[in-house]
Coordinates of C-alpha atoms in Angstrom, one line a residue:
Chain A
X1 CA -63.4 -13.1 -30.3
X2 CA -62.3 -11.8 -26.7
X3 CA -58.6 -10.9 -27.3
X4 CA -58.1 -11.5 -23.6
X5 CA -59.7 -15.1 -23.7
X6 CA -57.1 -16.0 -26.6
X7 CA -54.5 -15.1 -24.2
X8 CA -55.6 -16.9 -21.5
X9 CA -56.1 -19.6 -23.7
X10 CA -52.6 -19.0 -25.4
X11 CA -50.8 -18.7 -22.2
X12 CA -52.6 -20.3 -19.2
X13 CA -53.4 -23.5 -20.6
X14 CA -53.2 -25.7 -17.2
X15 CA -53.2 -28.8 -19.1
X16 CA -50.3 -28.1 -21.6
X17 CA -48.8 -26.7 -18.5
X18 CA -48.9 -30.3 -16.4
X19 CA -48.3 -32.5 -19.6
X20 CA -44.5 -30.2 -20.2
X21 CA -43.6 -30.3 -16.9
X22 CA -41.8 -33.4 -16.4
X23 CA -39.8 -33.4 -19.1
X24 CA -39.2 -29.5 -18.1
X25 CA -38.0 -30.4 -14.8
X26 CA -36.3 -33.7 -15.4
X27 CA -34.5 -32.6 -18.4
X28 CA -34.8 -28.9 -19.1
X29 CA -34.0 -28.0 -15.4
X30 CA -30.6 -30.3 -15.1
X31 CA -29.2 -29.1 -18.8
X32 CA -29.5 -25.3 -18.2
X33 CA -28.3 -26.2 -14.8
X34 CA -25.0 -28.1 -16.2
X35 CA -24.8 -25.1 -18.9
X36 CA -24.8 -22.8 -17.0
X37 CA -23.1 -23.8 -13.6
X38 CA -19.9 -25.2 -15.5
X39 CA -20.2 -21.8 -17.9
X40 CA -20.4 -20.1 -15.3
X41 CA -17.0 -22.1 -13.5
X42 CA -14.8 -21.7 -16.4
X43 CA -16.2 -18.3 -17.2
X44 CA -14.8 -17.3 -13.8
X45 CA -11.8 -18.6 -14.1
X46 CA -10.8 -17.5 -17.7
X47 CA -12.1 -14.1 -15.9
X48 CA -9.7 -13.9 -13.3
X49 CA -6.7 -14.8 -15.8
X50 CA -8.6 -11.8 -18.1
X51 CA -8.4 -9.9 -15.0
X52 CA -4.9 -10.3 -13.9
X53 CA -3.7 -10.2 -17.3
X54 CA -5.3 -6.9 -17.7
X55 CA -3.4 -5.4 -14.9
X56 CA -0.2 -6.4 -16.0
X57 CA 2.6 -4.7 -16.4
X58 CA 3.4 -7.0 -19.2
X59 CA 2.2 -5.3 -22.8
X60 CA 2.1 -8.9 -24.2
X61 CA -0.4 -10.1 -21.5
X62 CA -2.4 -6.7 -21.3
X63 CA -3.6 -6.1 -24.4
X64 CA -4.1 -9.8 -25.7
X65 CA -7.1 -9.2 -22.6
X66 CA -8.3 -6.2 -23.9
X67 CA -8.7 -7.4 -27.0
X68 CA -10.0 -10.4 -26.1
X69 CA -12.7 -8.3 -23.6
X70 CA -13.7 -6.4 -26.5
X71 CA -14.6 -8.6 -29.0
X72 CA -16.5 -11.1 -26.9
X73 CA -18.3 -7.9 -24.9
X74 CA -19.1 -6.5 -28.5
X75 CA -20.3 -9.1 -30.0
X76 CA -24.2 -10.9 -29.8
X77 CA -24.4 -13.5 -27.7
X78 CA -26.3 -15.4 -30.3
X79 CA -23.8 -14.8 -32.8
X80 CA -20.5 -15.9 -30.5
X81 CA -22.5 -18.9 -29.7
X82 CA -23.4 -20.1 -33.2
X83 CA -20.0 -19.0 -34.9
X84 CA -18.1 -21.3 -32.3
X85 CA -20.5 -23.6 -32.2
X86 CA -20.5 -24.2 -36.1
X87 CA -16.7 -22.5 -36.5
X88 CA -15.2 -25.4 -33.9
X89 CA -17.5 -28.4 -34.6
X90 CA -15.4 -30.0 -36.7
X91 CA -12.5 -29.3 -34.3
X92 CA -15.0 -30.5 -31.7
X93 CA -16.2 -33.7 -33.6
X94 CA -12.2 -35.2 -32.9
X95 CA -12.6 -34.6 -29.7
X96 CA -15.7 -35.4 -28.9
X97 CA -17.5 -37.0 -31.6
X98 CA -20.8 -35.0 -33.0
X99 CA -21.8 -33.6 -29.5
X100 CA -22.6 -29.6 -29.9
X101 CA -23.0 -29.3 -26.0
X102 CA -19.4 -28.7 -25.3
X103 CA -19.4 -26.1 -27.7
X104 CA -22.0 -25.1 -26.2
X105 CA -20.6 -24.4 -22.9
X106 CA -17.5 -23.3 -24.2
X107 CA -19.3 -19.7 -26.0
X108 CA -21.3 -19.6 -23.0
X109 CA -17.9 -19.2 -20.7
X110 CA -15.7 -17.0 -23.5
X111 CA -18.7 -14.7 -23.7
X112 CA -19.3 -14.5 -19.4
X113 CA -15.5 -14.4 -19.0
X114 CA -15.2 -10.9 -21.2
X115 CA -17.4 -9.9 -18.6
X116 CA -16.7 -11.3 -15.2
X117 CA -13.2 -10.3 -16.3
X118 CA -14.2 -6.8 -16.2
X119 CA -15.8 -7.6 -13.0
X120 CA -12.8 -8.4 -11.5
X121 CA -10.3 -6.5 -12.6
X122 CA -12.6 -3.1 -11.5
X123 CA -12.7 -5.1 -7.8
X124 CA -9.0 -5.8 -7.7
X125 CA -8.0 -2.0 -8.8
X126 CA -10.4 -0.5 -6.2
X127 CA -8.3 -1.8 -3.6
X128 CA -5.2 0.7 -2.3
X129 CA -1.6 0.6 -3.6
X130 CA -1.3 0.8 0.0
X131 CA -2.5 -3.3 0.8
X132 CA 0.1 -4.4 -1.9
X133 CA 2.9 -2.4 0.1
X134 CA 1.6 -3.3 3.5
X135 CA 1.7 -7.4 1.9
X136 CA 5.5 -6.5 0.0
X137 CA 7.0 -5.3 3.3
X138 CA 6.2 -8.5 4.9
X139 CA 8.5 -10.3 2.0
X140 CA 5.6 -11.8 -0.3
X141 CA 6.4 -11.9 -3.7
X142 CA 3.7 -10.0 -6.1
X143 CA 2.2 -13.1 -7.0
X144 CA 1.8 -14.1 -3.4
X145 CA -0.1 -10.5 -2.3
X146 CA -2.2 -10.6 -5.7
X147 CA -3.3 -14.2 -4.4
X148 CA -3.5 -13.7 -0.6
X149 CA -4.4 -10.1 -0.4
X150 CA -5.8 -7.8 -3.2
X151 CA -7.4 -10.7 -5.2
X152 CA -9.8 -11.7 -1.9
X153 CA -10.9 -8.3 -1.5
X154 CA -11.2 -6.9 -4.6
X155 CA -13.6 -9.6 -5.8
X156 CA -16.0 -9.5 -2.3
X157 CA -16.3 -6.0 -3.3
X158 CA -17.8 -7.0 -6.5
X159 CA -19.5 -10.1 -5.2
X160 CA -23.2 -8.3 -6.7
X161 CA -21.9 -7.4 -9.7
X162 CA -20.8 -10.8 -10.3
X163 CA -24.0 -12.5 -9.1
X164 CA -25.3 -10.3 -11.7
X165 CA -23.3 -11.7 -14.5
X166 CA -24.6 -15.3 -13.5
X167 CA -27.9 -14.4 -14.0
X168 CA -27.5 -13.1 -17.1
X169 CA -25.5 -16.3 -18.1
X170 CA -28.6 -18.3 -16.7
X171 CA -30.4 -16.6 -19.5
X172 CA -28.1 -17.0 -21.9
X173 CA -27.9 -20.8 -21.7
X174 CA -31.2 -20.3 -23.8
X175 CA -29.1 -19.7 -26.7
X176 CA -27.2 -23.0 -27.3
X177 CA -31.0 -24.5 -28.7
X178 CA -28.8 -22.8 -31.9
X179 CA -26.4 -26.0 -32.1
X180 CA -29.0 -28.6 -32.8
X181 CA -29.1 -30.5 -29.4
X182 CA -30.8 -34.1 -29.1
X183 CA -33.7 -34.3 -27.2
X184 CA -32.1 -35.2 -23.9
X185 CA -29.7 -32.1 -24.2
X186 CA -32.7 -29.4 -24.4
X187 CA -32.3 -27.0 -21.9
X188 CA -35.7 -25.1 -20.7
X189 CA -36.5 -22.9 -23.3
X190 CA -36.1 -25.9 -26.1
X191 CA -38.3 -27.6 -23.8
X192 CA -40.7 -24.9 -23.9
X193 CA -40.1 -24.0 -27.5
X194 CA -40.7 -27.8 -28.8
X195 CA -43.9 -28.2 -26.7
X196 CA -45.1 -24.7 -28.0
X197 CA -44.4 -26.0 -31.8
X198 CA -46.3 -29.2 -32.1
X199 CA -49.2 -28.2 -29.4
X200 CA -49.4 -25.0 -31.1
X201 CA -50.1 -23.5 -27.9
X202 CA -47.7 -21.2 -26.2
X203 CA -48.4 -22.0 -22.2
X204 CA -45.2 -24.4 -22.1
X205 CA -43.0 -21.3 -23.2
X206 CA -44.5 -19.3 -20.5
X207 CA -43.6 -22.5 -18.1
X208 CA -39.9 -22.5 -19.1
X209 CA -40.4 -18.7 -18.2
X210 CA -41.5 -19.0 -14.8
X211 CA -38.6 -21.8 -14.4
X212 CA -35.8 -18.9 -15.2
X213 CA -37.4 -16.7 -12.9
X214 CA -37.7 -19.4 -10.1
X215 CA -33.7 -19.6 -10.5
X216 CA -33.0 -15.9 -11.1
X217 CA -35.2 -14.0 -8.4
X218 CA -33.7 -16.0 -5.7
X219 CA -30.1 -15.1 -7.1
X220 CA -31.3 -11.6 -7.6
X221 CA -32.2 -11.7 -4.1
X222 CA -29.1 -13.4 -3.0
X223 CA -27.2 -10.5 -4.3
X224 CA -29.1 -7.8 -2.4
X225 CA -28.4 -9.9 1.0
X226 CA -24.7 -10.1 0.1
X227 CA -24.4 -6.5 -0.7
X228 CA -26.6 -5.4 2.7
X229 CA -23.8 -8.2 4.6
X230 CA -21.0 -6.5 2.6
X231 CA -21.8 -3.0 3.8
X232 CA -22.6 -3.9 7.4
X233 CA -19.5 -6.1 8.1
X234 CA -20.6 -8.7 8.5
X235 CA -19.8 -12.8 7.4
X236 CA -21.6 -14.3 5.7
X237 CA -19.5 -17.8 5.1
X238 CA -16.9 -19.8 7.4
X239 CA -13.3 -18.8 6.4
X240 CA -11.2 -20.8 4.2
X241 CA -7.8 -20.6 5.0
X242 CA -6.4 -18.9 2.2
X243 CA -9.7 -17.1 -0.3
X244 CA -11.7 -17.1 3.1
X245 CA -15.0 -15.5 1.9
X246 CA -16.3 -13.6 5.0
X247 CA -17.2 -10.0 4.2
X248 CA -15.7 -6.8 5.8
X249 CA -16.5 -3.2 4.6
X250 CA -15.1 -2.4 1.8
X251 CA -14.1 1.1 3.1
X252 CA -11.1 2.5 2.0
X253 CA -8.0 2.3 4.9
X254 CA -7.0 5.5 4.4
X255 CA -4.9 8.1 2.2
X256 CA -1.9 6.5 0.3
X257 CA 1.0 6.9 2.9
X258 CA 2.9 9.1 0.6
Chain B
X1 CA 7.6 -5.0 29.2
X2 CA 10.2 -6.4 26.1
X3 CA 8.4 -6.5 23.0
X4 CA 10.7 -8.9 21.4
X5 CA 12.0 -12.3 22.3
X6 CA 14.6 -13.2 20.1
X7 CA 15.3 -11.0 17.2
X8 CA 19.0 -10.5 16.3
X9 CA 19.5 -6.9 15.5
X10 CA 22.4 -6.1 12.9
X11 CA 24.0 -2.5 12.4
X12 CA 22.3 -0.6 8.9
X13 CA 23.8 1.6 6.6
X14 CA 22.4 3.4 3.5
X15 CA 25.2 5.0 1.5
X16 CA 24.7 7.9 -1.4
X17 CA 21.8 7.1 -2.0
X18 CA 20.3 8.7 -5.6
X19 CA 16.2 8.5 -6.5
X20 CA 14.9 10.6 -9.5
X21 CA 10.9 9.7 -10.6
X22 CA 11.5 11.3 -13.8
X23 CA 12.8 14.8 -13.4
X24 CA 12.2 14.6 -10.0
X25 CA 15.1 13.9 -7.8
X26 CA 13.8 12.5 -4.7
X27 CA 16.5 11.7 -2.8
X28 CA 19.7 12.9 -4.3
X29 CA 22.6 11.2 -2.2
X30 CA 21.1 10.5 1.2
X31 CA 23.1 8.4 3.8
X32 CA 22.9 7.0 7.4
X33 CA 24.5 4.9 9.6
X34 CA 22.5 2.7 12.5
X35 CA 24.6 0.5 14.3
X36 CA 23.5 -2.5 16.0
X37 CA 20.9 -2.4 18.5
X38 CA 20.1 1.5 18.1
X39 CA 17.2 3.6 17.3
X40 CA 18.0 6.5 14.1
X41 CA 15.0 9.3 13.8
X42 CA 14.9 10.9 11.1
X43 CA 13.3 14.3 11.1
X44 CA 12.5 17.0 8.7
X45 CA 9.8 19.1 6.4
X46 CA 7.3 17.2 4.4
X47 CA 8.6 16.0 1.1
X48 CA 12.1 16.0 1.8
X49 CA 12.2 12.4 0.8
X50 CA 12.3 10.9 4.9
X51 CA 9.6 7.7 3.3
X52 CA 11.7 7.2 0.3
X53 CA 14.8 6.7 1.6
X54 CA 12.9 4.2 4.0
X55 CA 11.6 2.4 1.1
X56 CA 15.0 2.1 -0.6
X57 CA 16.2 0.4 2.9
X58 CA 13.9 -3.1 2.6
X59 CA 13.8 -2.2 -1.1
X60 CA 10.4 -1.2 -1.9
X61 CA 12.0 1.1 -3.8
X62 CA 14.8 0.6 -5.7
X63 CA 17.4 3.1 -5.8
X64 CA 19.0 4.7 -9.0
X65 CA 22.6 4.3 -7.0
X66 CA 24.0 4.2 -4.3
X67 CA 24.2 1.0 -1.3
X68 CA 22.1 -0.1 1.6
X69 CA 24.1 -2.6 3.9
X70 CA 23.2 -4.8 6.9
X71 CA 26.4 -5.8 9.1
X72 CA 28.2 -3.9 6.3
X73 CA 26.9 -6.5 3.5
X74 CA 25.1 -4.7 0.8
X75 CA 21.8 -6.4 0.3
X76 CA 21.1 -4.7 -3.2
X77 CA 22.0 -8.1 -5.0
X78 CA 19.8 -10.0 -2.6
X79 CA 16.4 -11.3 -3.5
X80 CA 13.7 -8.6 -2.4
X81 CA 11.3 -10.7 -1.4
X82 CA 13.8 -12.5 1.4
X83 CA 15.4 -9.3 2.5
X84 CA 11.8 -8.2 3.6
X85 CA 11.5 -10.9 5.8
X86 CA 14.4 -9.4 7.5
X87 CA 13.3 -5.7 7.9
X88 CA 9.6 -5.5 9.4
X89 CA 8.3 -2.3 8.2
X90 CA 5.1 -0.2 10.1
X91 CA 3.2 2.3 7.9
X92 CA 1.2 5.5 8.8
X93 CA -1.7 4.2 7.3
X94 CA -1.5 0.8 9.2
X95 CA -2.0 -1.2 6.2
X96 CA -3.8 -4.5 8.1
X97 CA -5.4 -6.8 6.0
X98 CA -9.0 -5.4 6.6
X99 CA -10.8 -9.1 5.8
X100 CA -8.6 -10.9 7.7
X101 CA -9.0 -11.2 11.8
X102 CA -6.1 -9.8 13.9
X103 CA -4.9 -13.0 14.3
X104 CA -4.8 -14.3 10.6
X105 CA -3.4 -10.8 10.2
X106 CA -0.3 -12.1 11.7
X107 CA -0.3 -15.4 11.4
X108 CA -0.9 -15.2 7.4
X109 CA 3.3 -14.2 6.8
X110 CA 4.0 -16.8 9.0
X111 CA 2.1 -19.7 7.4
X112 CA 2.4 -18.9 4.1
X113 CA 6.6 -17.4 4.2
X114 CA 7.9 -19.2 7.2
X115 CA 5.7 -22.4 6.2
X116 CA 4.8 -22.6 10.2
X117 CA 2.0 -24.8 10.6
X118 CA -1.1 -23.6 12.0
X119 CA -1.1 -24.0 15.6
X120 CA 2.2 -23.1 15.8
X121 CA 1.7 -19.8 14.0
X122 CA -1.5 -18.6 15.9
X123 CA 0.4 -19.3 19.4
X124 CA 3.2 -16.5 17.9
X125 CA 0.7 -14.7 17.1
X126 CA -0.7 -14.8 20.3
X127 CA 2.1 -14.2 21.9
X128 CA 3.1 -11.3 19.7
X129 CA -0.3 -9.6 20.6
X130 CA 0.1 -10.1 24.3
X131 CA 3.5 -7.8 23.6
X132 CA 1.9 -5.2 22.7
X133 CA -1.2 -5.4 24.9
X134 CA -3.4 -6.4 22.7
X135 CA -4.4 -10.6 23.3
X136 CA -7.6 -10.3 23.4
X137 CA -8.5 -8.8 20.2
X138 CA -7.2 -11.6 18.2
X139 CA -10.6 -12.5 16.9
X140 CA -11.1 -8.4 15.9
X141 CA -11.5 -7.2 12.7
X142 CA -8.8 -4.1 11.9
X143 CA -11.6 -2.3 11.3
X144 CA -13.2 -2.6 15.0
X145 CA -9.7 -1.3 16.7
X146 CA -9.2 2.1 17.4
X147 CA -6.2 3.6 15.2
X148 CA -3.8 3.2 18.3
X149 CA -4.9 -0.1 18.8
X150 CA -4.4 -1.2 14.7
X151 CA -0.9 0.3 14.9
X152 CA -0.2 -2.0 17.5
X153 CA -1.1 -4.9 16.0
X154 CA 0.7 -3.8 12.7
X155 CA 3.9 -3.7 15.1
X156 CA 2.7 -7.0 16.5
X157 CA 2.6 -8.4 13.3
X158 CA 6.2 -7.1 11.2
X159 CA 8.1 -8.2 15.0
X160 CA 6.3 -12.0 14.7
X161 CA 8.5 -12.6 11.5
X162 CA 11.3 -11.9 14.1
X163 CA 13.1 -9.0 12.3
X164 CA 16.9 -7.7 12.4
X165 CA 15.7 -4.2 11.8
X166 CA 12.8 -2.4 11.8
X167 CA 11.6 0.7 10.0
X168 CA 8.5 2.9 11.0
X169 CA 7.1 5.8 8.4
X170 CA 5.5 8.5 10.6
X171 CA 4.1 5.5 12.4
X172 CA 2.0 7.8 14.6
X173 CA 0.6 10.7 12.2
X174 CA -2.7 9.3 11.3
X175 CA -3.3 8.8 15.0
X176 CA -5.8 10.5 17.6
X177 CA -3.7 12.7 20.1
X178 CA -4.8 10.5 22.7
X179 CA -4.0 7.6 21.0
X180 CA -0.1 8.2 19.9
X181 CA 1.9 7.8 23.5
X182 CA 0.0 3.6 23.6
X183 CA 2.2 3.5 20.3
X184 CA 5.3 5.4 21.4
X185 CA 5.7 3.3 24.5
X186 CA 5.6 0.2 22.2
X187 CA 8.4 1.6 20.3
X188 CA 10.4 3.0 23.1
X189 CA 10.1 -0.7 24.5
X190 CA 11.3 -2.3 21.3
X191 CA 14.4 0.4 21.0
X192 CA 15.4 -0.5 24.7
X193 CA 14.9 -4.2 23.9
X194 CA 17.8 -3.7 21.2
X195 CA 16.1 -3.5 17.9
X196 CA 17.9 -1.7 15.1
X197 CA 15.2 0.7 14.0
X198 CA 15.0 3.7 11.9
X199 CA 12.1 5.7 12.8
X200 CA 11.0 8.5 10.3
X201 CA 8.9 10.6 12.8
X202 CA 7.3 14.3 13.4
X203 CA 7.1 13.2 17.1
X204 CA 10.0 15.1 18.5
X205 CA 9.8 14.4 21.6
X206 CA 10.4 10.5 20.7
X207 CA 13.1 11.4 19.3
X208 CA 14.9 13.8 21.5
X209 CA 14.4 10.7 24.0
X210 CA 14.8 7.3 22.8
X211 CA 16.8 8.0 19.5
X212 CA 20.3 7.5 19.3
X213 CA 20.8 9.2 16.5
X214 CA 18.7 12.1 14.9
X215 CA 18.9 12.8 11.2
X216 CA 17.5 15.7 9.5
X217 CA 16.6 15.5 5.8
X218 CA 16.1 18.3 3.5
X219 CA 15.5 18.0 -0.3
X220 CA 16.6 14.4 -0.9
X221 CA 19.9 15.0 1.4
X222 CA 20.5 14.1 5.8
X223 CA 22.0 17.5 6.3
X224 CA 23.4 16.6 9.7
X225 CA 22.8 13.7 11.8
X226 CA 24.3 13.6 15.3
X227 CA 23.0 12.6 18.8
X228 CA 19.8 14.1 19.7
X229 CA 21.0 16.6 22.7
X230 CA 23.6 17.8 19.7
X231 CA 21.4 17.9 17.0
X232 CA 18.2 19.5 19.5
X233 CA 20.2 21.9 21.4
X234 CA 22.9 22.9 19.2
X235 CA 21.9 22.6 15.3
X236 CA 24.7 23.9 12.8
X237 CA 22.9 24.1 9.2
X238 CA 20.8 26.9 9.3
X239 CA 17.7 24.7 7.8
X240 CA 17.5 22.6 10.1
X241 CA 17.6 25.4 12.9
X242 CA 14.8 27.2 10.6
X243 CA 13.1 23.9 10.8
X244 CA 13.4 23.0 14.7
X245 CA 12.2 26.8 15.3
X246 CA 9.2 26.1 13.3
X247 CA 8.2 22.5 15.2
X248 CA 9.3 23.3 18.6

């Protein structure tokens, strides 16, 4: 037998190609979409309270965040996801009854906020003493500069690396399949997965594959564009009055005035 | 040209002031006396604690002892973040806001600390820069201004919160040659106009000029402090004669 024929065969097969896609788009697509988009929501903000916690002065709000960063950084994806998953469901089935999908999201945001946490608080420390001084002297509170000042700059500085983090979240959402969803909670790879196991043919795996990629390269590319904008100075989004978003260089102003 | 409209100057004093970071004693009983409406530079060698003892003034640092008093009320028990909005301060390093426009460099204090409403706050702003010749780079980035020009607006945007005293650490020393007089003449303007400044300077000739009073500062202490002419042409502590004979 032609090895490469059985992989053609194994891989390429149009028609178990055509028969997934449907149920691929209408209900693969949407669930790792609502995965991880709200993962990726709450991920961010538990990151920024990870990142500001971090930074702290306060020993009782620093080093509950390291911890915190450690053990959801050191840990296997796989594993956080199925030891919350099973470790809360009971928890979970008060709450929401016998639904593993906000468990689901749940890992999915601890684990990206160990991360995105890190993120941050590297952005926020690469900017100079000298910004927090220049934002004190004008009478805001520390809270006030933090929000208004470092905190916008420090994270368009690490805009990429962020992106990043999303993408790898994207790909993480694969994992939840581990909770036992129903069949309309399958994300893309269940999808794939399911259609692989009773066809016996693998081409609706490779399908789910080409779906990641078709959200991940143009994020991947997005992150090159907003790292070219962030080093040329230029915007890249309408301001909002107080996070406004446009990018500047992210040189340094200068030596610390002391 | 005035480069203030309606600020209310009030007479400053910093008395015995003490500063240690660890074993370090930074400022090790410093005092000074501004009264209202006048201009105190304070001169001497690098490291002699002239930025600290500025910072213990709006409180940036807080001194180990000693008082800092406006219209002879000390402000120590005040809250920091209020007193601030009293005493504009301009750095040697600018510090602008370097994603934020000119404008929004200015009018971001007054929105978010004087709760001005937009409009409101972008036409002080706009005035503000006019002041100090700078209106139509409102739209600018900090980082498209020349050094002179960012000083300016950092000026532009301390006087907008309409302070009673204004303090200026070595406001000129990261500047091009060419570039310091444009920020001089701003703050000779602003002296005449009858701010209460204190002006921690290596520009000599500023002093000698628009100060009223000269203080010179050597290891944590103002040695002698007087009007310039005395202070210039007829120093008494041999330091500061050691240090005028090195700068002049």
């Amino acid at each position: 037998m032609d090895p490469l024929r059985t992989l053609w065969e194994t891989f390429f097969d149009w028609d178990a190609m055509r028969e997934a896609l449907p149920e691929m788009l209408t209900v693969g697509l949407p669930n790792t979409l609502i995965l991880a988009v709200s993962a990726a929501l709450l991920g961010s903000v538990l990151g920024m309270l990870l990142a500001v916690a971090g930074i702290s002065r306060t020993r009782w709000l620093r080093w509950p965040a390291r911890v915190y960063t450690d053990v959801f950084r050191g840990l296997p994806a796989a594993a956080t996801i199925l030891l919350i998953g099973v470790g809360l469901a009971p928890l979970g089935m008060q709450v929401w009854g016998p639904n593993p999908y906000p468990l689901g999201v749940l890992a999915l945001s601890l684990i990206a906020a160990a991360y995105i946490g890190e993120i941050f608080r590297s952005g926020i420390q690469s900017v100079e003493a000298a910004q927090l001084e220049g934002a004190r002297a004008l009478g805001f509170s520390w809270g006030e500069a933090m929000r208004l000042v470092i905190i916008p700059q420090g994270v368009r500085r690490v805009l990429p690396a962020w992106v990043n983090q999303l993408i790898a979240l994207i790909k993480d959402s694969s994992l939840v399949y581990f909770l036992g969803l129903v069949a309309s909670q399958r994300e893309l790879f269940r999808i794939g997965q399911d259609y692989a196991a009773t066809t016996g043919n693998e081409s609706a795996l490779l399908l789910a594959g080409l779906c990641y990629l078709a959200l991940t390269v143009p994020l991947t590319h997005a992150v090159n564009w907003i790292d070219r904008r962030l080093r040329q100075g230029r915007a890249v989004a309408a301001p909002d009055p107080d996070l406004d978003v446009d990018l500047v260089p992210a040189g340094p102003t200068g030596k610390d005035p002391r | 040209m005035t480069t203030t409209t309606t600020a209310t100057s009030v007479s400053l004093a910093v008395r015995d002031v003490h500063l240690a970071f660890g074993a370090h004693r930074v400022l090790r009983g410093a005092g000074l006396a501004v009264a209202r409406g006048a201009t105190a530079c304070v001169i001497g060698p690098s490291g002699s604690g002239k930025s600290t003892l500025l910072r213990t003034i709006n409180r940036l640092i807080e001194p180990d002892r000693g008082d800092v008093l406006l219209d002879g009320r000390s402000v120590l028990g005040d809250d920091p973040d209020a007193l601030r909005q009293r005493i504009g301060m301009v750095f040697q390093q600018f510090n602008l806001f370097p994603h934020m426009s000119v404008l929004r460099n200015i009018t971001l204090a007054l929105r978010k600390l004087k709760k001005l409403p937009e409009d409101e706050a972008a036409q002080l702003a706009r005035e503000q820069l006019d002041l100090v010749g700078l209106a139509a780079k409102a739209d600018a980035r900090p980082a498209q201004l020349s050094g002179g020009q960012q000083q300016r607006v950092a000026i532009a945007r301390a006087l907008a919160l309409r302070p009673q005293v204004m303090l200026f650490d070595e406001a000129t020393s990261a500047l091009d040659p060419e570039l310091v007089k444009g920020v001089l003449g701003v703050m000779a303007d602003l002296s005449a106009a009858g701010m209460t400044m204190v002006v921690v300077t290596h520009e000599m000739g500023f002093a000698r000029e628009v100060a009223d009073t000269v203080a010179f500062m050597d290891a944590g202490v103002v040695l002698e402090a007087g009007e310039p002419a005395a202070v210039f042409e007829s120093p008494e502590h041999p330091r500061l004669r050691r240090f005028l004979s090195q700068v002049l």
